[in-house]
PDB file of C-alpha atoms in Angstrom:
ATOM      1  CA  MET H 296     -18.682  32.696 -31.138  1.00 79.00           C
ATOM      2  CA  LEU H 297     -19.919  33.363 -27.611  1.00 84.00           C
ATOM      3  CA  LYS H 298     -18.395  31.281 -24.812  1.00 85.00           C
ATOM      4  CA  LEU H 299     -20.230  30.594 -21.540  1.00 87.00           C
ATOM      5  CA  ASN H 300     -17.961  31.095 -18.506  1.00 88.00           C
ATOM      6  CA  ILE H 301     -18.960  29.674 -15.116  1.00 89.00           C
ATOM      7  CA  ARG H 302     -17.327  30.211 -11.754  1.00 88.00           C
ATOM      8  CA  HIS H 303     -18.612  28.842  -8.485  1.00 89.00           C
ATOM      9  CA  GLN H 304     -17.717  28.411  -4.844  1.00 89.00           C
ATOM     10  CA  LEU H 305     -19.436  25.910  -2.599  1.00 91.00           C
ATOM     11  CA  PRO H 306     -21.009  27.003   0.700  1.00 91.00           C
ATOM     12  CA  GLN H 307     -18.982  26.307   3.838  1.00 92.00           C
ATOM     13  CA  ILE H 308     -20.355  25.379   7.237  1.00 91.00           C
ATOM     14  CA  GLY H 309     -18.447  26.339  10.382  1.00 90.00           C
ATOM     15  CA  LEU H 310     -18.554  24.550  13.714  1.00 89.00           C
ATOM     16  CA  ARG H 311     -17.948  25.863  17.219  1.00 91.00           C
ATOM     17  CA  ILE H 312     -17.231  22.861  19.413  1.00 91.00           C
ATOM     18  CA  GLN H 313     -16.859  22.703  23.160  1.00 91.00           C
ATOM     19  CA  HIS H 314     -15.708  19.250  24.194  1.00 89.00           C
ATOM     20  CA  SER H 315     -17.133  17.363  27.131  1.00 89.00           C
ATOM     21  CA  ARG H 316     -14.869  17.207  30.153  1.00 86.00           C
ATOM     22  CA  VAL H 317     -14.626  14.769  32.982  1.00 79.00           C
ATOM     23  CA  GLU H 318     -13.925  16.951  35.988  1.00 76.00           C
ATOM     24  CA  GLN H 319     -13.432  14.176  38.477  1.00 74.00           C
ATOM     25  CA  ALA H 320     -13.474  10.394  38.310  1.00 70.00           C
ATOM     26  CA  HIS H 321     -12.551   7.943  41.021  1.00 71.00           C
ATOM     27  CA  ASP H 322     -12.873   4.268  40.498  1.00 72.00           C
ATOM     28  CA  GLU H 323     -11.157   1.036  41.111  1.00 74.00           C
ATOM     29  CA  PRO H 324     -10.345  -0.842  37.935  1.00 78.00           C
ATOM     30  CA  ALA H 325     -12.062  -4.140  37.289  1.00 79.00           C
ATOM     31  CA  VAL H 326      -9.938  -7.256  37.497  1.00 82.00           C
ATOM     32  CA  ILE H 327     -10.297  -9.458  34.424  1.00 83.00           C
ATOM     33  CA  ARG H 328      -9.002 -13.001  34.210  1.00 86.00           C
ATOM     34  CA  GLY H 329      -9.686 -15.132  31.192  1.00 86.00           C
ATOM     35  CA  HIS H 330      -8.667 -16.890  28.013  1.00 85.00           C
ATOM     36  CA  THR H 331      -9.521 -15.944  24.405  1.00 84.00           C
ATOM     37  CA  GLU H 332      -9.231 -17.732  21.082  1.00 87.00           C
ATOM     38  CA  GLN H 333      -9.221 -15.147  18.291  1.00 87.00           C
ATOM     39  CA  ALA H 334     -11.787 -15.276  15.536  1.00 86.00           C
ATOM     40  CA  GLN H 335     -10.540 -15.846  12.022  1.00 87.00           C
ATOM     41  CA  SER H 336     -12.225 -14.691   8.866  1.00 84.00           C
ATOM     42  CA  ARG H 337     -11.698 -16.418   5.566  1.00 85.00           C
ATOM     43  CA  LYS H 338     -14.226 -14.212   3.830  1.00 87.00           C
ATOM     44  CA  TRP H 339     -13.645 -11.950   0.854  1.00 87.00           C
ATOM     45  CA  ILE H 340     -15.728  -9.782  -1.433  1.00 89.00           C
ATOM     46  CA  THR H 341     -15.830 -10.323  -5.169  1.00 89.00           C
ATOM     47  CA  GLN H 342     -15.637  -7.126  -7.218  1.00 89.00           C
ATOM     48  CA  PRO H 343     -18.776  -5.878  -8.972  1.00 89.00           C
ATOM     49  CA  ARG H 344     -18.788  -5.268 -12.702  1.00 90.00           C
ATOM     50  CA  ILE H 345     -20.341  -1.948 -13.764  1.00 90.00           C
ATOM     51  CA  ASP H 346     -20.712  -0.827 -17.372  1.00 91.00           C
ATOM     52  CA  ILE H 347     -20.881   2.980 -17.794  1.00 88.00           C
ATOM     53  CA  HIS H 348     -21.906   4.149 -21.260  1.00 88.00           C
ATOM     54  CA  SER H 349     -21.262   7.907 -21.396  1.00 86.00           C
ATOM     55  CA  TYR H 350     -21.105   8.459 -25.160  1.00 86.00           C
ATOM     56  CA  GLN H 351     -24.482  10.238 -25.348  1.00 87.00           C
ATOM     57  CA  SER H 352     -23.272  12.784 -22.734  1.00 86.00           C
ATOM     58  CA  ARG H 353     -19.896  13.299 -24.433  1.00 83.00           C
ATOM     59  CA  HIS H 354     -21.614  13.557 -27.826  1.00 84.00           C
ATOM     60  CA  ALA H 355     -23.871  16.347 -26.487  1.00 83.00           C
ATOM     61  CA  TYR H 356     -20.711  18.285 -25.520  1.00 80.00           C
ATOM     62  CA  GLY H 357     -19.309  17.802 -29.048  1.00 79.00           C
ATOM     63  CA  ASN H 358     -16.983  14.830 -28.424  1.00 83.00           C
ATOM     64  CA  SER H 359     -18.280  12.645 -31.253  1.00 83.00           C
ATOM     65  CA  ASN H 360     -16.810   9.479 -32.681  1.00 84.00           C
ATOM     66  CA  MET H 361     -15.624   9.638 -36.276  1.00 85.00           C
ATOM     67  CA  SER H 362     -18.725   8.078 -37.853  1.00 86.00           C
ATOM     68  CA  ASP H 363     -21.097  10.530 -36.091  1.00 84.00           C
ATOM     69  CA  PHE H 364     -18.786  13.479 -36.801  1.00 82.00           C
ATOM     70  CA  THR H 365     -18.532  12.701 -40.530  1.00 84.00           C
ATOM     71  CA  ARG H 366     -22.279  12.011 -40.796  1.00 82.00           C
ATOM     72  CA  GLU H 367     -23.166  15.328 -39.105  1.00 81.00           C
ATOM     73  CA  ASN H 368     -20.477  17.542 -40.643  1.00 81.00           C
ATOM     74  CA  GLY H 369     -19.496  15.894 -43.938  1.00 81.00           C
ATOM     75  CA  GLN H 370     -22.176  17.416 -46.161  1.00 83.00           C
ATOM     76  CA  LYS H 371     -21.891  20.771 -44.347  1.00 85.00           C
ATOM     77  CA  GLY H 372     -18.161  20.843 -45.098  1.00 85.00           C
ATOM     78  CA  ILE H 373     -18.751  20.191 -48.808  1.00 86.00           C
ATOM     79  CA  SER H 374     -21.457  22.894 -49.011  1.00 88.00           C
ATOM     80  CA  ASP H 375     -19.228  25.358 -47.074  1.00 88.00           C
ATOM     81  CA  VAL H 376     -16.357  24.768 -49.529  1.00 89.00           C
ATOM     82  CA  GLN H 377     -18.697  25.232 -52.495  1.00 90.00           C
ATOM     83  CA  ALA H 378     -20.121  28.445 -50.991  1.00 91.00           C
ATOM     84  CA  ALA H 379     -16.612  29.782 -50.290  1.00 91.00           C
ATOM     85  CA  ILE H 380     -15.467  29.032 -53.857  1.00 92.00           C
ATOM     86  CA  SER H 381     -18.564  30.743 -55.244  1.00 91.00           C
ATOM     87  CA  ALA H 382     -18.114  33.794 -52.989  1.00 86.00           C
ATOM     88  CA  HIS H 383     -14.423  34.127 -53.922  1.00 86.00           C
ATOM     89  CA  ALA H 384     -15.266  33.811 -57.619  1.00 90.00           C
ATOM     90  CA  GLN H 385     -17.986  36.485 -57.375  1.00 86.00           C
ATOM     91  CA  GLU H 386     -15.686  38.763 -55.404  1.00 83.00           C
ATOM     92  CA  SER H 387     -12.891  38.285 -57.960  1.00 83.00           C
ATOM     93  CA  TRP H 388     -15.207  39.130 -60.883  1.00 84.00           C
ATOM     94  CA  SER H 389     -16.513  42.126 -58.987  1.00 81.00           C
ATOM     95  CA  MET H 390     -12.940  43.339 -58.410  1.00 77.00           C
ATOM     96  CA  ILE H 391     -12.090  42.796 -62.075  1.00 77.00           C
ATOM     97  CA  ASN H 392     -15.143  44.738 -63.259  1.00 78.00           C
ATOM     98  CA  ASN H 393     -15.228  47.550 -60.657  1.00 75.00           C
ATOM     99  CA  ALA H 394     -11.729  48.142 -59.238  1.00 71.00           C
ATOM    100  CA  SER H 395     -10.641  50.319 -62.169  1.00 72.00           C
ATOM    101  CA  LYS H 396     -13.700  52.587 -62.003  1.00 73.00           C
ATOM    102  CA  PRO H 397     -13.588  55.979 -60.245  1.00 76.00           C
ATOM    103  CA  GLY H 398     -14.012  55.880 -56.468  1.00 74.00           C
ATOM    104  CA  ASN H 399     -12.365  53.692 -53.868  1.00 75.00           C
ATOM    105  CA  TYR H 400     -14.083  50.355 -54.611  1.00 73.00           C
ATOM    106  CA  VAL H 401     -11.705  48.216 -52.490  1.00 74.00           C
ATOM    107  CA  ALA H 402     -12.102  50.369 -49.351  1.00 77.00           C
ATOM    108  CA  ASN H 403     -15.901  50.536 -49.791  1.00 79.00           C
ATOM    109  CA  ARG H 404     -16.065  46.760 -50.218  1.00 78.00           C
ATOM    110  CA  ALA H 405     -13.982  46.224 -47.041  1.00 80.00           C
ATOM    111  CA  GLU H 406     -16.223  48.630 -45.077  1.00 84.00           C
ATOM    112  CA  GLN H 407     -19.361  46.784 -46.261  1.00 83.00           C
ATOM    113  CA  GLN H 408     -17.852  43.467 -45.128  1.00 83.00           C
ATOM    114  CA  ARG H 409     -16.889  44.959 -41.744  1.00 85.00           C
ATOM    115  CA  GLN H 410     -20.421  46.342 -41.224  1.00 87.00           C
ATOM    116  CA  ALA H 411     -21.938  42.961 -42.164  1.00 86.00           C
ATOM    117  CA  ASP H 412     -19.704  41.219 -39.587  1.00 82.00           C
ATOM    118  CA  ILE H 413     -20.716  43.744 -36.889  1.00 83.00           C
ATOM    119  CA  MET H 414     -24.437  43.322 -37.564  1.00 84.00           C
ATOM    120  CA  GLN H 415     -24.284  39.510 -37.556  1.00 81.00           C
ATOM    121  CA  GLN H 416     -26.654  38.033 -34.949  1.00 78.00           C
ATOM    122  CA  ARG H 417     -25.125  35.813 -32.266  1.00 78.00           C
ATOM    123  CA  TYR H 418     -27.139  33.170 -30.425  1.00 78.00           C
ATOM    124  CA  LEU H 419     -26.478  31.145 -27.296  1.00 79.00           C
ATOM    125  CA  VAL H 420     -28.250  27.789 -27.383  1.00 77.00           C
ATOM    126  CA  ALA H 421     -28.766  25.845 -24.143  1.00 78.00           C
ATOM    127  CA  ILE H 422     -29.680  22.164 -24.446  1.00 79.00           C
ATOM    128  CA  GLY H 423     -30.127  19.386 -21.917  1.00 82.00           C
ATOM    129  CA  ILE H 424     -27.234  16.959 -21.540  1.00 84.00           C
ATOM    130  CA  PRO H 425     -28.341  13.305 -21.252  1.00 86.00           C
ATOM    131  CA  ASP H 426     -27.072  11.298 -18.296  1.00 87.00           C
ATOM    132  CA  PRO H 427     -24.649   8.409 -18.813  1.00 85.00           C
ATOM    133  CA  THR H 428     -26.187   4.941 -18.748  1.00 89.00           C
ATOM    134  CA  THR H 429     -24.909   2.770 -15.902  1.00 88.00           C
ATOM    135  CA  THR H 430     -25.528  -0.980 -15.918  1.00 90.00           C
ATOM    136  CA  LEU H 431     -24.624  -3.312 -13.053  1.00 87.00           C
ATOM    137  CA  GLU H 432     -23.532  -6.483 -14.854  1.00 86.00           C
ATOM    138  CA  ARG H 433     -22.356  -8.435 -11.800  1.00 86.00           C
ATOM    139  CA  ARG H 434     -22.998  -7.726  -8.127  1.00 88.00           C
ATOM    140  CA  SER H 435     -20.297  -8.064  -5.492  1.00 88.00           C
ATOM    141  CA  GLU H 436     -20.644 -11.122  -3.278  1.00 89.00           C
ATOM    142  CA  LEU H 437     -19.357 -12.047   0.153  1.00 87.00           C
ATOM    143  CA  THR H 438     -17.892 -15.543   0.098  1.00 88.00           C
ATOM    144  CA  GLY H 439     -15.914 -17.719   2.505  1.00 87.00           C
ATOM    145  CA  ASP H 440     -16.443 -18.713   6.152  1.00 88.00           C
ATOM    146  CA  ILE H 441     -15.712 -17.451   9.671  1.00 87.00           C
ATOM    147  CA  GLN H 442     -14.167 -19.178  12.660  1.00 86.00           C
ATOM    148  CA  VAL H 443     -15.997 -17.824  15.695  1.00 87.00           C
ATOM    149  CA  ALA H 444     -13.952 -16.610  18.664  1.00 86.00           C
ATOM    150  CA  GLU H 445     -14.238 -18.203  22.076  1.00 87.00           C
ATOM    151  CA  THR H 446     -13.678 -16.211  25.259  1.00 84.00           C
ATOM    152  CA  GLU H 447     -13.767 -17.255  28.885  1.00 87.00           C
ATOM    153  CA  LEU H 448     -13.750 -14.350  31.335  1.00 83.00           C
ATOM    154  CA  ASP H 449     -13.896 -13.935  35.083  1.00 86.00           C
ATOM    155  CA  ILE H 450     -14.530 -10.253  35.904  1.00 82.00           C
ATOM    156  CA  ASP H 451     -14.312  -8.810  39.402  1.00 84.00           C
ATOM    157  CA  VAL H 452     -16.051  -5.391  39.368  1.00 79.00           C
ATOM    158  CA  PRO H 453     -15.745  -2.961  42.318  1.00 76.00           C
ATOM    159  CA  PRO H 454     -18.664  -0.723  43.410  1.00 76.00           C
ATOM    160  CA  GLU H 455     -19.711   2.132  41.084  1.00 75.00           C
ATOM    161  CA  PRO H 456     -17.255   5.012  40.470  1.00 72.00           C
ATOM    162  CA  THR H 457     -17.673   8.704  41.290  1.00 76.00           C
ATOM    163  CA  VAL H 458     -17.743  10.797  38.092  1.00 77.00           C
ATOM    164  CA  GLU H 459     -18.395  14.529  37.487  1.00 83.00           C
ATOM    165  CA  ILE H 460     -18.882  15.524  33.834  1.00 84.00           C
ATOM    166  CA  THR H 461     -19.243  18.883  32.065  1.00 87.00           C
ATOM    167  CA  THR H 462     -21.213  18.245  28.875  1.00 89.00           C
ATOM    168  CA  GLY H 463     -20.006  19.649  25.563  1.00 90.00           C
ATOM    169  CA  SER H 464     -21.808  21.510  22.825  1.00 91.00           C
ATOM    170  CA  VAL H 465     -21.705  21.939  19.059  1.00 91.00           C
ATOM    171  CA  GLU H 466     -22.918  25.073  17.243  1.00 92.00           C
ATOM    172  CA  THR H 467     -23.092  25.208  13.459  1.00 92.00           C
ATOM    173  CA  TYR H 468     -23.167  28.358  11.336  1.00 90.00           C
ATOM    174  CA  LEU H 469     -22.873  29.300   7.681  1.00 90.00           C
ATOM    175  CA  GLN H 470     -19.283  30.484   7.286  1.00 89.00           C
ATOM    176  CA  ASN H 471     -19.449  31.213   3.541  1.00 89.00           C
ATOM    177  CA  LYS H 472     -22.640  31.387   1.464  1.00 90.00           C
ATOM    178  CA  GLY H 473     -20.934  30.361  -1.784  1.00 89.00           C
ATOM    179  CA  PHE H 474     -21.853  31.604  -5.241  1.00 90.00           C
ATOM    180  CA  LEU H 475     -22.480  30.634  -8.859  1.00 90.00           C
ATOM    181  CA  ARG H 476     -21.617  33.234 -11.528  1.00 89.00           C
ATOM    182  CA  GLN H 477     -22.088  32.959 -15.269  1.00 89.00           C
ATOM    183  CA  TRP H 478     -21.005  35.364 -18.000  1.00 88.00           C
ATOM    184  CA  THR H 479     -20.211  35.241 -21.677  1.00 88.00           C
ATOM    185  CA  THR H 480     -17.131  36.277 -23.602  1.00 88.00           C
ATOM    186  CA  GLN H 481     -16.534  36.631 -27.323  1.00 85.00           C
ATOM    187  CA  ASP H 482     -14.335  33.976 -29.031  1.00 81.00           C
ATOM    188  CA  ARG H 483     -12.450  32.897 -25.897  1.00 79.00           C
ATOM    189  CA  PHE H 484     -12.927  31.607 -22.382  1.00 74.00           C
ATOM    190  CA  ASP H 485     -12.210  34.083 -19.577  1.00 78.00           C
ATOM    191  CA  ILE H 486      -9.509  32.136 -17.685  1.00 72.00           C
ATOM    192  CA  TYR H 487      -8.515  35.066 -15.455  1.00 64.00           C
ATOM    193  CA  ALA H 488     -11.920  35.622 -13.839  1.00 52.00           C
TER     194      ALA H 488
END
């Protein structure tokens, strides 16, 4: 059975940052006199209730519940067992009838089986995976009340300050482009890639 291997790396953005600088600043601090009563919040948020039904997505990946699994694979299992019993019976009768005849019947039979296995067609089937269903059953709510703060201030502000500023800059660049690689392996996943 073919296995699809996927490896990826996300792109990375780099930044070159030059910070702003204050070269010179002279000012007299403001004088603040006042009284404050702190605000108080008695508010809280109720939690939302979200129902996420992801069975259709998991089922597409092969993670079925028992009823779906038995419905889909039960009859196939019975027919596979019947086919295997029939094939073993035919092979046994063929061995009984032909093994004692001249020629190397067993080796020829094994070579035919090996050639049939080599020539077997393999297929990779890609199907769309359905999205999970998300239902918001209850929204979050903000409840409670607020006690507003009260502030009395008397501010004495001196004349404007002297300030010299060197402005900064930001430059962005693509540091790593990233990649997405896919390849197939036979009967196993390639965990070392």
